[in-house]
């Protein structure tokens, strides 16, 4: 075949072989496409940031929803959640020193409060400017958002005084004593006495005041959702709704893998991990071949201390600070140099509510903007994006999410899917 004339048969064979090559190439490309668009995603973030709730939304939106088995186990979990909430509340009544029946709006309390305010301002007047400055900085000792703000609220002090006068923890009503002794469990049903006790304490004005101070101790975010609907949840024929399941809290231990087909071109392998500190050492074995990380930060917790700190009495950090540090270490991890980072700034519903009464600058003094949702969320988003050291090789995409709201999450997922598909195709040079 050195420059000789090519016969029509040979021509046909060459054309056929060209065709086959073309077809193979197309099939290979298709194969690559299919393989490359199976995105391996890790759901990361601190405990209670909402990872498993996002996974539940994947099941609802792209999977077959909750199975009968799921519903059964969540029914028991929800009842367990009720006991946990009731227990957290009655325990906090003692740690915060709030007497049962305490009503901040009671005229007698208002009068006492005015009296103590007058006394405080008289004593402040008598102090030198230097002494005054020291008292003020003691009550709000927070320079880097990393130290706890000490409560010098006159109402909290009045409650504590009345608590001591009433006899402290010995003055707890029988319902509270019963709850204190209750064992936390996942159960299909609760004893009648426990049901009655939970109902009684939730109606107590002191407990309601304690609930409003939930940033000072650990309480499940779904506490009010469940407690305000006790009759329905405790009915013998109760079956959890989708929303109840989204609100239910089961702490994740270990790592679980889940598969979802998003479209004909896109499928996900999602890994849900436990976010509590003791769980984080189980993350690393899953770091190989990760295409994207969805990292959750509960921004509503900007005034909240960390669970584990409360348990061990170690140095107290704000949980958002811990989340930002955790994000920084993941984002700048050598194995994730080119891994797309999608950050869900989660629990914006609670965040918005909180901003009505709580100042971000009290906990993050370098925040100088207006105490609005727009300014505060932008501030936290900036804290996230500025952590990325690999600005040349990857992007950090920020979304504000309400993980328990399926329609909001559906919209968020649509844009996340587009971004993940594009960045994955780009990473294999296909766009
Ligand atoms: N109101 C509100 N509650 C939320 C939101 N996201 C999650 N929650 C609730 O927060 C609690 C904790 O959520 P999970 O999804 O269990 O948190 P996690 O990150 O999986 O926690 P670990 O498994 O311990 O790592 C649950 O009761 C959820 O219903 C949100 O955006 N708004
Ligand atoms: Mg979880």
XYZ file of C-alpha atoms and ligand atoms in Angstrom:
464
model
C 0.000 0.000 0.000
C 2.701 2.452 -1.012
C 0.987 5.071 -3.125
C -0.844 2.449 -5.238
C -4.362 3.004 -6.549
C -7.114 2.349 -4.012
C -9.824 -0.025 -5.163
C -13.524 0.823 -4.647
C -13.731 -2.076 -2.105
C -10.811 -0.691 -0.136
C -12.413 2.741 -0.256
C -15.633 1.293 1.123
C -13.772 -0.533 3.914
C -11.880 2.678 4.849
C -15.138 4.652 4.917
C -16.781 1.992 7.056
C -13.839 1.983 9.459
C -14.005 5.805 9.642
C -17.697 5.515 10.471
C -17.019 2.950 13.164
C -14.313 5.198 14.621
C -16.736 8.113 14.656
C -19.417 6.026 16.297
C -16.993 4.677 18.888
C -15.838 8.177 19.655
C -19.441 9.307 20.117
C -20.183 6.320 22.339
C -17.014 6.937 24.299
C -17.956 10.582 24.714
C -21.435 9.569 25.812
C -19.911 7.123 28.257
C -17.568 9.788 29.584
C -20.479 12.162 29.784
C -22.585 9.696 31.747
C -19.697 8.840 34.037
C -18.537 12.373 34.473
C -21.975 13.672 35.255
C -22.420 11.305 38.143
C -21.464 13.852 40.718
C -20.061 12.709 44.027
C -21.264 15.168 46.636
C -20.401 15.390 50.316
C -22.910 17.079 52.624
C -20.698 18.663 55.270
C -21.169 21.076 58.167
C -21.382 21.205 61.940
C -23.989 19.296 63.947
C -27.585 20.511 63.500
C -26.697 22.691 60.527
C -29.357 20.907 58.443
C -27.446 18.315 56.349
C -29.897 15.455 56.874
C -32.801 17.830 56.293
C -31.323 18.684 52.877
C -30.961 14.954 52.208
C -34.662 14.518 53.092
C -35.448 17.208 50.502
C -33.411 15.300 47.876
C -35.571 12.253 48.691
C -38.766 14.292 48.310
C -37.738 16.165 45.166
C -35.687 13.578 43.229
C -36.354 10.316 45.042
C -39.447 8.359 45.944
C -40.174 10.299 49.144
C -40.478 8.811 52.614
C -41.159 5.093 52.979
C -43.624 3.586 55.485
C -40.576 2.535 57.456
C -39.319 6.150 57.530
C -42.711 7.402 58.702
C -42.804 4.840 61.505
C -39.348 5.645 62.767
C -39.931 9.411 62.553
C -43.124 9.041 64.575
C -41.076 7.600 67.419
C -38.321 10.182 66.882
C -40.784 13.079 67.060
C -42.124 11.870 70.392
C -38.542 11.525 71.575
C -37.916 15.101 70.347
C -40.846 16.285 72.499
C -39.304 14.763 75.619
C -35.886 16.241 74.748
C -37.422 19.717 74.291
C -39.365 19.513 77.555
C -36.258 18.308 79.387
C -34.051 21.065 77.911
C -36.599 23.680 78.963
C -36.989 22.507 82.579
C -33.225 22.126 82.975
C -32.665 25.629 81.566
C -35.185 27.020 84.118
C -32.647 26.031 86.797
C -29.467 27.062 84.987
C -30.892 30.448 83.983
C -32.681 30.753 87.349
C -36.206 31.426 86.161
C -39.114 30.717 88.514
C -42.165 28.873 87.149
C -45.023 31.288 86.498
C -42.574 34.175 85.915
C -44.272 36.683 83.651
C -42.133 39.584 82.389
C -45.324 41.540 81.646
C -46.747 41.156 85.156
C -47.265 44.735 86.505
C -45.578 43.760 89.800
C -42.477 42.653 87.866
C -42.531 45.785 85.705
C -42.594 47.925 88.853
C -39.676 45.988 90.370
C -37.808 46.328 87.119
C -38.295 50.112 86.950
C -37.111 50.362 90.531
C -33.955 48.344 89.784
C -33.310 50.344 86.570
C -33.458 53.565 88.569
C -31.054 52.129 91.124
C -28.656 50.988 88.392
C -28.616 54.333 86.626
C -28.141 56.144 89.989
C -25.182 53.891 90.784
C -23.774 54.417 87.267
C -24.066 58.197 87.692
C -22.036 57.889 90.870
C -19.239 56.021 89.066
C -16.263 57.672 87.407
C -16.226 57.504 83.568
C -13.432 54.906 83.836
C -15.474 52.681 86.189
C -18.515 53.045 83.914
C -16.518 51.927 80.905
C -15.294 48.853 82.776
C -18.829 47.856 83.808
C -20.058 48.217 80.225
C -17.253 46.180 78.745
C -17.766 43.446 81.355
C -21.356 43.005 80.373
C -20.561 42.689 76.670
C -17.157 41.107 76.610
C -16.903 40.165 72.963
C -14.189 41.459 70.690
C -13.899 38.810 67.991
C -17.246 37.046 68.103
C -15.445 34.264 69.909
C -16.331 34.939 73.513
C -19.634 34.662 75.215
C -21.702 37.785 75.831
C -22.541 37.912 79.518
C -26.193 38.546 80.183
C -26.648 41.674 82.309
C -30.262 42.026 81.291
C -32.210 43.515 84.233
C -35.168 41.223 83.488
C -32.914 38.147 83.673
C -31.520 39.440 86.974
C -34.987 40.054 88.367
C -36.047 36.524 87.358
C -32.968 35.098 89.115
C -33.730 37.074 92.287
C -37.335 35.801 92.345
C -36.105 32.254 91.624
C -33.842 32.363 94.698
C -36.605 33.832 96.857
C -38.986 31.050 95.730
C -36.479 28.408 96.892
C -34.535 27.669 93.678
C -34.863 24.262 92.055
C -36.811 22.905 95.047
C -39.739 25.087 93.982
C -40.211 23.219 90.654
C -43.813 22.076 90.127
C -44.512 18.284 89.979
C -44.787 18.369 86.150
C -41.222 19.729 85.887
C -39.898 17.190 88.392
C -41.486 14.366 86.396
C -39.930 15.632 83.150
C -36.515 16.034 84.790
C -36.629 12.347 85.685
C -37.978 11.179 82.315
C -35.732 9.016 80.203
C -35.128 10.281 76.691
C -36.198 7.621 74.278
C -37.661 7.040 70.837
C -41.106 5.641 71.455
C -44.408 5.188 69.682
C -46.275 6.396 72.721
C -45.659 8.330 75.914
C -47.127 7.674 79.344
C -50.266 9.731 80.129
C -48.454 11.385 83.031
C -45.621 12.482 80.696
C -48.084 13.841 78.137
C -49.876 15.828 80.847
C -46.565 17.125 82.222
C -45.336 18.289 78.795
C -48.650 20.092 78.178
C -48.537 21.759 81.602
C -45.020 23.080 81.376
C -45.389 24.447 77.817
C -48.314 26.605 79.059
C -46.223 28.062 81.886
C -45.298 31.750 81.390
C -41.857 31.180 82.973
C -41.161 28.390 80.472
C -42.253 30.685 77.634
C -39.809 33.332 78.845
C -37.139 30.622 79.115
C -37.944 29.562 75.534
C -37.270 33.115 74.345
C -33.795 32.887 75.891
C -32.981 29.679 73.987
C -29.696 31.101 72.677
C -28.308 30.687 76.207
C -28.691 26.909 76.218
C -29.302 24.076 73.737
C -32.818 23.604 72.441
C -34.021 21.880 69.270
C -34.985 24.377 66.583
C -38.277 22.574 66.053
C -39.291 22.921 69.712
C -42.110 25.438 69.161
C -43.265 23.654 65.980
C -43.847 20.434 67.956
C -44.907 21.937 71.289
C -47.561 24.165 69.686
C -49.179 21.112 68.151
C -49.128 18.685 71.083
C -52.716 17.453 70.735
C -52.182 16.351 67.129
C -48.770 14.774 67.777
C -49.895 12.918 70.859
C -53.107 11.575 69.361
C -53.137 7.769 69.249
C -53.849 7.776 65.501
C -51.089 10.268 64.711
C -49.100 9.777 61.499
C -46.274 12.263 60.757
C -46.762 14.566 57.781
C -43.913 15.438 55.390
C -43.408 18.702 57.257
C -43.265 16.888 60.631
C -40.548 14.618 59.221
C -38.575 17.605 57.923
C -38.762 19.129 61.402
C -37.813 15.916 63.212
C -34.326 15.677 64.600
C -32.281 12.482 64.528
C -28.554 13.027 65.151
C -26.533 11.370 62.371
C -23.779 8.977 63.352
C -21.490 7.491 60.694
C -21.717 8.185 56.968
C -24.465 7.071 54.589
C -24.515 7.084 50.773
C -27.597 7.900 48.663
C -28.185 7.918 44.879
C -30.452 10.277 42.957
C -31.160 10.691 39.248
C -31.560 14.404 38.628
C -32.079 14.325 34.846
C -31.016 12.164 31.891
C -27.582 13.791 32.002
C -27.079 14.101 35.706
C -27.033 11.846 38.720
C -25.748 12.318 42.248
C -24.033 10.128 44.818
C -24.625 12.002 48.052
C -22.850 11.284 51.334
C -24.543 12.461 54.530
C -22.224 12.647 57.534
C -22.584 13.324 61.242
C -21.526 16.891 62.055
C -20.898 16.612 65.803
C -17.202 16.986 66.651
C -16.777 13.324 67.552
C -18.180 12.376 64.111
C -15.831 14.500 62.013
C -12.938 12.058 62.015
C -15.175 9.721 59.976
C -15.287 12.213 57.080
C -11.773 11.835 55.633
C -12.111 8.279 54.176
C -14.749 9.729 51.813
C -12.637 12.629 50.486
C -11.413 10.708 47.385
C -12.873 11.782 43.980
C -15.297 14.309 45.398
C -16.772 16.574 42.699
C -18.657 18.963 44.951
C -19.244 19.785 48.569
C -22.488 21.180 49.878
C -21.468 22.822 53.138
C -24.159 23.935 55.559
C -23.903 26.771 58.071
C -26.849 27.550 60.353
C -26.507 31.351 60.290
C -29.429 31.638 62.701
C -27.021 30.422 65.397
C -24.884 33.577 65.372
C -25.762 34.214 69.037
C -25.639 30.559 70.058
C -22.907 28.748 71.942
C -21.741 25.279 70.855
C -23.548 22.217 72.234
C -20.385 20.361 73.028
C -18.932 23.321 74.918
C -21.962 23.409 77.187
C -21.609 19.716 77.863
C -17.943 19.821 78.743
C -17.671 23.361 80.105
C -14.702 24.056 77.859
C -14.012 27.493 76.358
C -17.244 28.662 74.871
C -17.328 29.574 71.175
C -20.171 30.829 69.084
C -21.376 28.092 66.852
C -21.235 30.236 63.701
C -17.552 30.931 64.414
C -16.952 27.205 64.732
C -18.801 26.623 61.439
C -16.738 29.296 59.672
C -13.513 27.711 60.959
C -14.703 24.278 59.867
C -15.564 25.621 56.425
C -12.134 27.209 56.146
C -10.380 23.919 56.869
C -12.526 22.000 54.366
C -12.404 24.654 51.648
C -8.602 24.890 51.852
C -8.003 21.150 52.192
C -5.390 20.003 49.651
C -7.750 17.308 48.324
C -10.407 19.929 47.528
C -8.197 22.340 45.546
C -10.527 22.126 42.535
C -13.693 20.851 44.218
C -16.756 23.065 43.760
C -17.970 24.506 47.047
C -21.660 25.175 47.435
C -22.460 26.820 50.752
C -25.978 26.784 52.123
C -26.389 29.602 54.632
C -29.212 27.770 56.307
C -32.097 28.433 58.716
C -32.794 31.854 57.228
C -36.350 31.676 58.603
C -35.022 31.652 62.194
C -32.270 34.114 61.245
C -34.830 36.651 59.963
C -36.975 36.310 63.113
C -33.967 36.685 65.363
C -32.791 39.886 63.696
C -35.986 41.581 64.941
C -34.704 41.440 68.515
C -31.014 40.473 68.473
C -28.142 42.632 67.242
C -25.476 40.850 65.173
C -22.909 43.446 66.324
C -23.344 42.268 69.939
C -21.719 38.993 68.891
C -19.668 40.085 65.868
C -18.416 43.584 66.742
C -16.720 43.997 63.363
C -20.177 43.959 61.775
C -21.006 47.625 61.384
C -23.935 47.439 58.961
C -27.639 47.901 59.658
C -29.232 45.016 61.577
C -31.175 43.929 58.501
C -31.399 40.551 56.784
C -29.642 41.911 53.665
C -26.677 43.485 55.480
C -26.213 40.659 57.999
C -26.468 37.842 55.453
C -24.003 39.636 53.174
C -21.599 39.990 56.109
C -21.652 36.235 56.834
C -21.400 35.403 53.112
C -18.290 37.572 52.910
C -16.782 35.752 55.914
C -17.322 32.513 53.965
C -15.976 33.578 50.572
C -12.902 35.294 52.013
C -11.822 31.909 53.482
C -11.176 30.425 50.039
C -7.442 30.326 49.314
C -7.878 28.492 46.003
C -9.572 31.390 44.198
C -7.763 30.487 40.945
C -8.958 26.905 40.809
C -12.477 26.917 42.237
C -15.494 28.973 43.118
C -17.527 29.205 46.298
C -21.239 29.499 45.531
C -23.440 30.909 48.285
C -27.144 30.171 48.712
C -29.497 31.290 51.477
C -31.654 28.345 52.413
C -34.642 27.365 54.481
C -34.054 23.615 54.555
C -37.461 22.709 55.977
C -39.278 24.498 53.137
C -39.590 22.178 50.128
C -40.581 24.836 47.596
C -37.658 27.116 48.520
C -35.230 24.199 48.347
C -36.646 23.039 44.997
C -35.728 26.429 43.511
C -32.265 26.361 45.093
C -31.613 22.831 43.788
C -32.452 23.899 40.215
C -29.625 26.441 40.120
C -27.234 24.215 42.059
C -27.798 21.437 39.496
C -26.913 23.755 36.615
C -23.765 24.966 38.365
C -22.625 21.445 39.248
C -23.233 20.125 35.741
C -21.353 23.033 34.165
C -18.410 22.842 36.522
C -18.144 19.105 36.050
C -18.266 19.291 32.267
C -15.708 22.087 32.400
C -13.432 19.986 34.586
C -13.287 17.284 31.870
C -12.896 19.861 29.102
C -16.327 19.255 27.606
C -17.394 22.903 27.657
N -36.586 26.253 61.152
C -35.646 25.564 60.495
N -35.234 24.377 60.997
C -34.295 23.714 60.297
C -33.731 24.190 59.099
N -32.826 23.292 58.662
C -32.826 22.278 59.549
N -33.711 22.533 60.546
C -33.970 21.708 61.720
O -32.757 21.628 62.457
C -32.643 20.351 63.077
C -31.303 19.741 62.747
O -31.234 19.417 61.378
P -30.462 18.141 60.826
O -30.720 18.091 59.362
O -30.764 16.951 61.636
O -28.949 18.592 61.100
P -27.616 17.801 60.693
O -26.703 18.814 60.093
O -27.929 16.619 59.872
O -27.068 17.386 62.117
P -26.064 16.129 62.466
O -26.675 14.910 61.917
O -25.950 16.140 63.952
O -24.752 16.477 61.840
C -33.839 19.537 62.591
O -34.822 19.523 63.599
C -34.336 20.286 61.370
O -35.722 20.166 61.185
C -34.186 25.460 58.598
O -33.741 25.979 57.567
N -35.138 26.094 59.351
Mg -27.662 14.607 60.175
